[in-house]
Amino acid sequence: MNMAAIGFCCIDVYENIGKRYATGNGVDCIVHLARRGVSTAVVSVVGTDEYGGEMFDLCREYQMDTSHLQVKEGKTSVYRMALKDGVDRVHLENIPGVMEYYEPTRKDIEFTKTFDYIHTDLTGRVLHLLPEFKEAGCKVIFDFSINKDEENMAAVLPYVHCAFFSCEKKTPEIREFLIKARSYGPEYVVATFGEEGSMCYDGERFCEQGIRVVPVVNTVGAGDSFIAGFTWGLMVGRDIEGCLKEGADLSAQIVQRFNPY
């Protein structure tokens, strides 16, 4: 089993409490998988500053392949962050740095196509490569986050194996939304609802999963860890109920610590 995260990466900086860590939706996801013995790689770009070095340090710690993590003269992308009520993360500002002009090389692309699973999202600057990844037989795990724009779904979902959407509440309309999303072509569509759990639709049935009630230190990484747990379930042959439980269990572990992994 293997998985590459291609696209966005950054350093989250909490200036008011003097903490920071290397991150990115895909980076967070594959750290969890690397811990479970999955072969992983980061395909992205960092700058020549100390933050770029910290991204490489994280990848080395978890033995993630960095042979296609580009280094460009300049600053690594940074998200300035804060904690609301001491728990919930707040994005203050993105300073894109070298990520603003990121473009994977042909070697980067061919390398990524050798992986069974690929994680990316709307910010990764690689949407044009999704048809190529699908043609190569890769299973694309796509994080839409809170974006539910139909234009994006129509452009992306035909090339996706499993799509994840973050929702504030489990509304009565959510089932119709998941049916619509799956009609574009993915095998699975998953919605997460924070404290209200999660739901997956596979074209035949809806499966739901609650959450484990645990002490919350920081909600950062909850979504990425859920995706990692669900994807792990797919990799090892769990049924959909099992995949949802894997996601919920891993997410419950992560919200009890400060960093997203």
XYZ file of N, CA and C in Angstrom, residues 1-3 32-33 35-39 116-117 139 141 161 188 227-247:
111
model
N 0.843 -1.195 0.000
C 0.000 0.000 0.000
C 0.878 1.244 0.000
N 0.464 2.238 -0.782
C 1.211 3.489 -0.774
C 0.304 4.663 -1.112
N 0.753 5.862 -0.740
C -0.046 7.064 -0.977
C 0.854 8.283 -1.067
N -0.321 10.070 9.319
C -1.044 9.005 10.008
C -0.877 7.662 9.306
N -0.886 7.686 7.988
C -0.738 6.435 7.238
C 0.687 5.909 7.328
N 2.624 6.163 9.826
C 2.726 5.514 11.132
C 2.240 4.069 11.087
N 1.358 3.773 10.151
C 0.788 2.431 10.060
C 1.497 1.573 9.004
N 2.629 2.064 8.536
C 3.440 1.272 7.628
C 3.174 1.493 6.163
N 2.333 2.482 5.827
C 2.064 2.789 4.428
C 3.238 3.585 3.853
N 3.673 3.233 2.660
C 4.720 3.983 1.968
C 4.131 5.298 1.464
N -0.694 4.034 -5.503
C -2.044 3.476 -5.519
C -3.078 4.538 -5.159
N -2.748 5.356 -4.157
C -3.648 6.402 -3.682
C -2.940 7.749 -3.771
N -6.149 5.970 -7.237
C -7.377 6.287 -6.522
C -7.191 7.632 -5.823
N -8.036 10.573 -3.476
C -8.741 10.948 -2.254
C -8.765 12.472 -2.226
N -11.907 9.006 -6.452
C -12.367 7.740 -5.887
C -13.216 7.972 -4.639
N -17.196 6.802 -3.495
C -17.731 7.140 -2.181
C -17.729 8.656 -1.999
N -9.983 11.647 7.475
C -9.728 11.169 6.109
C -8.678 10.066 6.113
N -7.639 10.242 6.924
C -6.592 9.220 7.004
C -7.152 7.909 7.526
N -7.960 7.976 8.580
C -8.535 6.766 9.136
C -9.464 6.075 8.158
N -10.305 6.852 7.493
C -11.229 6.285 6.501
C -10.447 5.634 5.361
N -9.413 6.332 4.881
C -8.607 5.800 3.776
C -7.883 4.527 4.194
N -7.377 4.509 5.421
C -6.764 3.284 5.934
C -7.763 2.130 5.874
N -8.999 2.415 6.250
C -10.030 1.394 6.176
C -10.214 0.868 4.760
N -10.225 1.773 3.780
C -10.319 1.344 2.388
C -9.137 0.466 1.995
N -7.945 0.876 2.425
C -6.739 0.154 2.047
C -6.739 -1.293 2.562
N -7.277 -1.496 3.748
C -7.209 -2.826 4.370
C -8.505 -3.614 4.212
N -9.434 -3.073 3.403
C -10.623 -3.839 3.074
C -11.769 -3.751 4.055
N -11.816 -2.713 4.886
C -12.952 -2.539 5.779
C -14.215 -2.220 4.964
N -15.383 -2.575 5.510
C -16.628 -2.113 4.912
C -16.816 -0.641 5.271
N -17.875 -0.012 4.754
C -18.019 1.430 4.939
C -18.207 1.785 6.409
N -18.962 0.965 7.135
C -19.097 1.213 8.566
C -17.738 1.179 9.254
N -16.912 0.221 8.853
C -15.577 0.122 9.436
C -14.700 1.298 9.086
N -14.807 1.788 7.839
C -14.024 2.957 7.429
C -14.434 4.195 8.224
N -15.734 4.389 8.389
C -16.206 5.531 9.177
C -15.721 5.451 10.622
N -15.732 4.251 11.171
C -15.266 4.088 12.553
C -13.772 4.360 12.657
N -12.994 3.889 11.682
C -11.551 4.177 11.682
C -11.322 5.686 11.672
N -12.087 6.398 10.847
C -11.950 7.848 10.793
C -12.312 8.512 12.096
